[in-house]
Amino acid sequence: MSGPRGGPKDGLRDGLWDGLRLWVAPRRVQEEGETPDYRFSLANERTFLAWVRTALALVGAGFAVDQFLPDLRWGVRVGLALALLGAGALCALRAVNHWVRCERAMRRGEDLPVTRFPTVLSLLVGVVAVAMVVVVVFGWAG
């Protein structure tokens, strides 16, 4: 159900679209506010790269579970692999989003955005790790 033209739903959609456009056109971020100290921008970029490395590790772990644990019951193996692959995909997308939000906040002189994503990601990885411990201890083979 869409709101009237110019209504709250259009504003939300426009804001979301503008945010996504910044992912592929980061130069537009430079049009806002004042240029921060380059050290802060570089620190933001290093954080982004750390998130991307984490995403790659999660994707690699998902493929490893699927390819190197063929004796696991199919549902367990696929469930663990998909959880890791999904976490990797979310982490990669969140990395871009977080980089843009932090860069905009620094340029505007605002507080850095708060996020629950590290907690969610940690909980998901913890659940997968506990599931793997259970698999190792009980040896659920197919």
Coordinates of N, CA and C in Angstrom, one line a residue:
M1 N 0.8 -1.2 0.0 CA 0.0 0.0 0.0 C 0.9 1.2 0.0
S2 N 0.8 2.0 -1.0 CA 1.6 3.2 -1.1 C 0.9 4.4 -0.6
G3 N 1.6 5.4 -0.1 CA 1.0 6.6 0.4 C 0.8 7.6 -0.7
P4 N 0.1 8.7 -0.5 CA -0.1 9.7 -1.5 C 1.3 10.3 -1.9
R5 N 1.3 10.8 -3.1 CA 2.5 11.4 -3.6 C 3.1 12.4 -2.6
G6 N 4.3 12.3 -2.2 CA 4.9 13.2 -1.3 C 4.6 12.8 0.2
G7 N 3.9 11.7 0.4 CA 3.6 11.2 1.7 C 4.7 10.6 2.4
P8 N 4.5 10.1 3.6 CA 5.6 9.5 4.4 C 6.3 8.3 3.7
K9 N 5.5 7.5 3.0 CA 6.0 6.3 2.3 C 6.9 6.7 1.1
D10 N 6.5 7.8 0.4 CA 7.4 8.3 -0.7 C 8.7 8.8 -0.1
G11 N 8.6 9.5 1.0 CA 9.8 10.0 1.6 C 10.8 8.9 2.1
L12 N 10.2 7.9 2.6 CA 11.0 6.7 3.0 C 11.7 6.1 1.8
R13 N 10.9 5.9 0.8 CA 11.4 5.2 -0.5 C 12.5 6.1 -1.1
D14 N 12.2 7.4 -1.2 CA 13.2 8.3 -1.7 C 14.5 8.3 -0.9
G15 N 14.4 8.3 0.4 CA 15.6 8.3 1.3 C 16.3 7.0 1.1
L16 N 15.6 5.9 1.0 CA 16.3 4.6 0.8 C 17.0 4.6 -0.5
W17 N 16.3 5.1 -1.6 CA 16.9 5.1 -2.9 C 18.2 6.0 -2.9
D18 N 18.1 7.2 -2.2 CA 19.2 8.1 -2.2 C 20.4 7.4 -1.5
G19 N 20.1 6.7 -0.4 CA 21.2 6.0 0.4 C 21.8 4.9 -0.5
L20 N 21.0 4.2 -1.3 CA 21.6 3.1 -2.1 C 22.4 3.7 -3.3
R21 N 22.0 4.9 -3.8 CA 22.7 5.5 -4.8 C 24.1 5.9 -4.3
L22 N 24.3 6.3 -3.1 CA 25.6 6.6 -2.5 C 26.5 5.4 -2.5
W23 N 26.0 4.2 -2.5 CA 26.8 3.0 -2.5 C 27.6 2.9 -3.8
V24 N 27.0 3.3 -4.9 CA 27.6 3.2 -6.2 C 28.2 4.5 -6.8
A25 N 27.8 5.6 -6.1 CA 28.3 6.9 -6.5 C 28.9 7.7 -5.2
P26 N 29.9 7.1 -4.6 CA 30.4 7.7 -3.3 C 30.9 9.2 -3.5
R27 N 31.2 9.6 -4.7 CA 31.6 11.0 -4.8 C 30.5 12.0 -4.4
R28 N 29.2 11.5 -4.4 CA 28.1 12.4 -4.0 C 28.2 12.6 -2.5
V29 N 28.9 11.7 -1.7 CA 29.0 11.9 -0.3 C 29.9 13.2 -0.1
Q30 N 30.8 13.5 -0.9 CA 31.7 14.6 -0.8 C 30.9 15.9 -1.0
E31 N 29.7 15.9 -1.5 CA 29.0 17.1 -1.7 C 28.3 17.6 -0.4
E32 N 28.4 16.8 0.6 CA 27.7 17.2 1.9 C 28.8 17.7 2.9
G33 N 28.4 18.7 3.6 CA 29.2 19.1 4.8 C 30.6 19.5 4.4
E34 N 31.5 19.4 5.4 CA 32.9 19.8 5.2 C 33.7 18.5 5.2
T35 N 34.9 18.6 4.5 CA 35.8 17.5 4.5 C 36.4 17.3 5.8
P36 N 36.2 16.0 6.3 CA 36.8 15.7 7.6 C 38.3 15.5 7.5
D37 N 39.0 15.5 8.6 CA 40.4 15.1 8.6 C 40.6 13.8 7.9
Y38 N 41.5 13.7 7.0 CA 41.7 12.6 6.1 C 41.9 11.3 6.9
R39 N 42.5 11.5 8.1 CA 42.8 10.3 9.0 C 41.5 9.6 9.4
F40 N 40.5 10.4 9.6 CA 39.2 9.8 10.0 C 38.6 9.0 8.8
S41 N 38.7 9.6 7.6 CA 38.1 8.9 6.4 C 38.9 7.7 6.1
L42 N 40.2 7.7 6.3 CA 41.0 6.5 6.1 C 40.7 5.4 7.2
A43 N 40.5 5.8 8.4 CA 40.1 4.9 9.4 C 38.7 4.3 9.1
N44 N 37.8 5.1 8.6 CA 36.5 4.6 8.1 C 36.7 3.5 7.0
E45 N 37.6 3.8 6.1 CA 37.9 2.9 5.0 C 38.5 1.6 5.5
R46 N 39.4 1.7 6.5 CA 40.0 0.5 7.1 C 38.9 -0.4 7.8
T47 N 38.0 0.3 8.4 CA 36.9 -0.5 9.0 C 36.0 -1.2 8.0
F48 N 35.8 -0.5 6.9 CA 35.0 -1.1 5.8 C 35.8 -2.3 5.3
L49 N 37.1 -2.2 5.1 CA 37.9 -3.3 4.6 C 37.9 -4.5 5.6
A50 N 37.9 -4.2 6.9 CA 37.8 -5.2 7.9 C 36.4 -6.0 7.8
W51 N 35.4 -5.2 7.5 CA 34.1 -5.9 7.4 C 34.0 -6.8 6.1
V52 N 34.7 -6.3 5.0 CA 34.7 -7.1 3.8 C 35.6 -8.3 4.0
R53 N 36.7 -8.2 4.7 CA 37.4 -9.4 5.1 C 36.6 -10.4 5.9
T54 N 35.9 -9.9 6.8 CA 35.0 -10.8 7.6 C 34.0 -11.5 6.7
A55 N 33.4 -10.7 5.8 CA 32.4 -11.3 4.8 C 33.0 -12.4 4.0
L56 N 34.2 -12.1 3.5 CA 34.9 -13.2 2.7 C 35.2 -14.4 3.5
A57 N 35.6 -14.2 4.8 CA 35.9 -15.4 5.7 C 34.6 -16.2 5.9
L58 N 33.5 -15.5 6.1 CA 32.2 -16.2 6.3 C 31.8 -17.0 5.0
V59 N 31.9 -16.3 3.9 CA 31.6 -17.0 2.6 C 32.5 -18.2 2.4
G60 N 33.8 -18.1 2.7 CA 34.7 -19.2 2.6 C 34.4 -20.3 3.5
A61 N 34.0 -20.0 4.8 CA 33.6 -21.0 5.7 C 32.3 -21.7 5.3
G62 N 31.4 -21.0 4.7 CA 30.2 -21.6 4.2 C 30.5 -22.6 3.1
F63 N 31.4 -22.2 2.2 CA 31.8 -23.2 1.1 C 32.5 -24.4 1.7
A64 N 33.4 -24.1 2.7 CA 34.1 -25.2 3.3 C 33.2 -26.2 4.0
V65 N 32.2 -25.7 4.7 CA 31.3 -26.6 5.3 C 30.6 -27.5 4.3
D66 N 30.2 -26.8 3.2 CA 29.4 -27.6 2.2 C 30.3 -28.6 1.5
Q67 N 31.6 -28.2 1.1 CA 32.4 -29.0 0.3 C 33.3 -30.1 1.1
F68 N 33.7 -29.7 2.3 CA 34.6 -30.6 3.0 C 34.0 -31.4 4.1
L69 N 32.7 -31.3 4.3 CA 32.0 -32.1 5.3 C 30.9 -32.9 4.7
P70 N 31.2 -33.8 3.7 CA 30.2 -34.5 2.9 C 29.5 -35.6 3.8
D71 N 30.1 -36.0 4.9 CA 29.5 -37.0 5.7 C 28.5 -36.5 6.6
L72 N 28.4 -35.2 6.7 CA 27.3 -34.6 7.5 C 25.9 -34.9 6.9
R73 N 24.9 -35.0 7.7 CA 23.6 -35.2 7.2 C 23.3 -34.0 6.3
W74 N 22.7 -34.2 5.1 CA 22.5 -33.1 4.1 C 21.8 -31.9 4.7
G75 N 20.8 -32.0 5.5 CA 20.1 -30.8 6.0 C 21.0 -30.0 7.0
V76 N 21.8 -30.7 7.8 CA 22.7 -30.0 8.7 C 23.7 -29.3 7.9
R77 N 24.3 -30.0 7.0 CA 25.4 -29.4 6.2 C 24.9 -28.2 5.4
V78 N 23.8 -28.3 4.7 CA 23.3 -27.2 3.9 C 22.8 -26.1 4.9
G79 N 22.2 -26.4 6.0 CA 21.8 -25.3 6.9 C 22.9 -24.5 7.4
L80 N 24.0 -25.2 7.9 CA 25.2 -24.5 8.4 C 25.8 -23.7 7.2
A81 N 26.0 -24.3 6.1 CA 26.6 -23.6 4.9 C 25.8 -22.3 4.6
L82 N 24.5 -22.5 4.5 CA 23.6 -21.3 4.1 C 23.6 -20.2 5.2
A83 N 23.7 -20.6 6.5 CA 23.8 -19.6 7.5 C 25.1 -18.8 7.4
L84 N 26.2 -19.5 7.1 CA 27.5 -18.8 6.9 C 27.5 -17.9 5.7
L85 N 27.0 -18.5 4.6 CA 26.9 -17.7 3.3 C 26.0 -16.5 3.4
G86 N 24.9 -16.7 4.1 CA 24.0 -15.5 4.3 C 24.6 -14.5 5.2
A87 N 25.3 -14.9 6.2 CA 26.0 -13.9 7.1 C 27.1 -13.2 6.3
G88 N 27.8 -13.9 5.4 CA 28.8 -13.2 4.6 C 28.2 -12.2 3.7
A89 N 27.1 -12.5 3.0 CA 26.4 -11.6 2.1 C 25.9 -10.4 2.9
L90 N 25.3 -10.6 4.1 CA 24.8 -9.5 4.9 C 25.9 -8.6 5.3
C91 N 27.0 -9.2 5.7 CA 28.2 -8.5 6.2 C 28.8 -7.6 5.1
A92 N 28.8 -8.1 3.9 CA 29.4 -7.3 2.8 C 28.5 -6.1 2.5
L93 N 27.2 -6.4 2.5 CA 26.2 -5.3 2.2 C 26.3 -4.2 3.3
R94 N 26.3 -4.7 4.5 CA 26.3 -3.8 5.7 C 27.6 -3.0 5.7
A95 N 28.7 -3.6 5.2 CA 30.0 -2.8 5.2 C 29.9 -1.6 4.4
V96 N 29.2 -1.7 3.2 CA 29.1 -0.5 2.3 C 28.1 0.5 3.0
N97 N 27.0 0.0 3.5 CA 26.1 0.9 4.2 C 26.7 1.6 5.4
H98 N 27.5 0.9 6.2 CA 28.1 1.5 7.3 C 29.1 2.6 6.9
W99 N 29.9 2.2 5.9 CA 30.9 3.2 5.4 C 30.3 4.5 5.0
V100 N 29.2 4.4 4.2 CA 28.5 5.6 3.7 C 27.9 6.4 4.9
R101 N 27.3 5.7 5.8 CA 26.6 6.4 6.9 C 27.7 7.1 7.8
C102 N 28.8 6.5 8.1 CA 29.9 7.1 8.9 C 30.5 8.3 8.1
E103 N 30.8 8.1 6.9 CA 31.4 9.2 6.1 C 30.4 10.4 6.1
R104 N 29.2 10.2 5.9 CA 28.2 11.3 5.9 C 28.1 12.0 7.2
A105 N 28.1 11.2 8.3 CA 28.1 11.7 9.6 C 29.3 12.6 9.9
M106 N 30.5 12.1 9.5 CA 31.7 12.9 9.8 C 31.7 14.2 9.0
R107 N 31.2 14.1 7.8 CA 31.1 15.4 6.9 C 30.1 16.4 7.5
R108 N 29.1 15.9 8.1 CA 28.0 16.7 8.7 C 28.3 17.2 10.1
G109 N 29.4 16.6 10.7 CA 29.7 16.9 12.1 C 28.8 16.3 13.1
E110 N 28.2 15.2 12.7 CA 27.2 14.5 13.6 C 27.9 13.3 14.3
D111 N 27.2 12.8 15.3 CA 27.7 11.6 16.0 C 27.7 10.5 15.0
L112 N 28.7 9.5 15.1 CA 28.7 8.4 14.2 C 27.5 7.5 14.5
P113 N 27.0 6.9 13.4 CA 25.8 6.1 13.6 C 26.0 4.8 14.5
V114 N 25.0 4.5 15.3 CA 25.1 3.3 16.1 C 24.4 2.2 15.3
T115 N 25.0 1.0 15.5 CA 24.5 -0.2 14.8 C 24.4 -1.4 15.7
R116 N 23.4 -2.2 15.4 CA 23.3 -3.5 16.2 C 23.9 -4.6 15.4
F117 N 24.3 -4.3 14.1 CA 24.8 -5.4 13.3 C 25.9 -6.2 13.8
P118 N 27.0 -5.7 14.5 CA 28.0 -6.5 15.1 C 27.4 -7.5 16.1
T119 N 26.4 -7.1 16.8 CA 25.8 -8.0 17.8 C 25.1 -9.2 17.1
V120 N 24.3 -8.8 16.0 CA 23.5 -9.8 15.3 C 24.5 -10.8 14.6
L121 N 25.5 -10.2 14.0 CA 26.5 -11.1 13.3 C 27.2 -12.0 14.3
S122 N 27.6 -11.5 15.5 CA 28.3 -12.3 16.5 C 27.3 -13.4 17.0
L123 N 26.1 -13.1 17.2 CA 25.1 -14.1 17.6 C 24.9 -15.2 16.6
L124 N 24.8 -14.8 15.3 CA 24.7 -15.8 14.2 C 25.9 -16.7 14.2
V125 N 27.1 -16.1 14.2 CA 28.3 -16.9 14.2 C 28.4 -17.8 15.4
G126 N 28.0 -17.3 16.5 CA 28.0 -18.1 17.8 C 27.1 -19.3 17.7
V127 N 25.9 -19.1 17.1 CA 24.9 -20.2 16.9 C 25.5 -21.2 16.0
V128 N 26.1 -20.8 14.9 CA 26.7 -21.7 14.0 C 27.8 -22.5 14.7
A129 N 28.6 -21.8 15.5 CA 29.7 -22.5 16.2 C 29.2 -23.5 17.1
V130 N 28.2 -23.2 17.9 CA 27.6 -24.1 18.8 C 27.0 -25.3 18.0
A131 N 26.4 -25.1 16.9 CA 25.9 -26.2 16.1 C 27.0 -27.1 15.6
M132 N 28.1 -26.5 15.2 CA 29.3 -27.2 14.8 C 29.9 -28.1 16.0
V133 N 29.9 -27.5 17.2 CA 30.3 -28.3 18.3 C 29.4 -29.5 18.5
V134 N 28.1 -29.3 18.4 CA 27.2 -30.4 18.6 C 27.5 -31.4 17.5
V135 N 27.7 -31.0 16.3 CA 28.0 -31.9 15.2 C 29.2 -32.7 15.5
V136 N 30.3 -32.0 16.0 CA 31.5 -32.7 16.2 C 31.4 -33.7 17.4
V137 N 30.7 -33.3 18.4 CA 30.5 -34.2 19.6 C 29.7 -35.4 19.3
F138 N 28.6 -35.1 18.6 CA 27.6 -36.2 18.3 C 27.8 -36.9 17.0
G139 N 28.7 -36.3 16.1 CA 29.0 -36.9 14.8 C 27.8 -37.2 14.0
W140 N 27.0 -36.2 13.7 CA 25.8 -36.4 12.9 C 26.1 -36.6 11.5
A141 N 26.2 -37.9 11.1 CA 26.6 -38.2 9.7 C 25.3 -38.6 8.9
G142 N 25.3 -38.4 7.6 CA 24.2 -38.8 6.8 C 24.2 -40.2 6.3

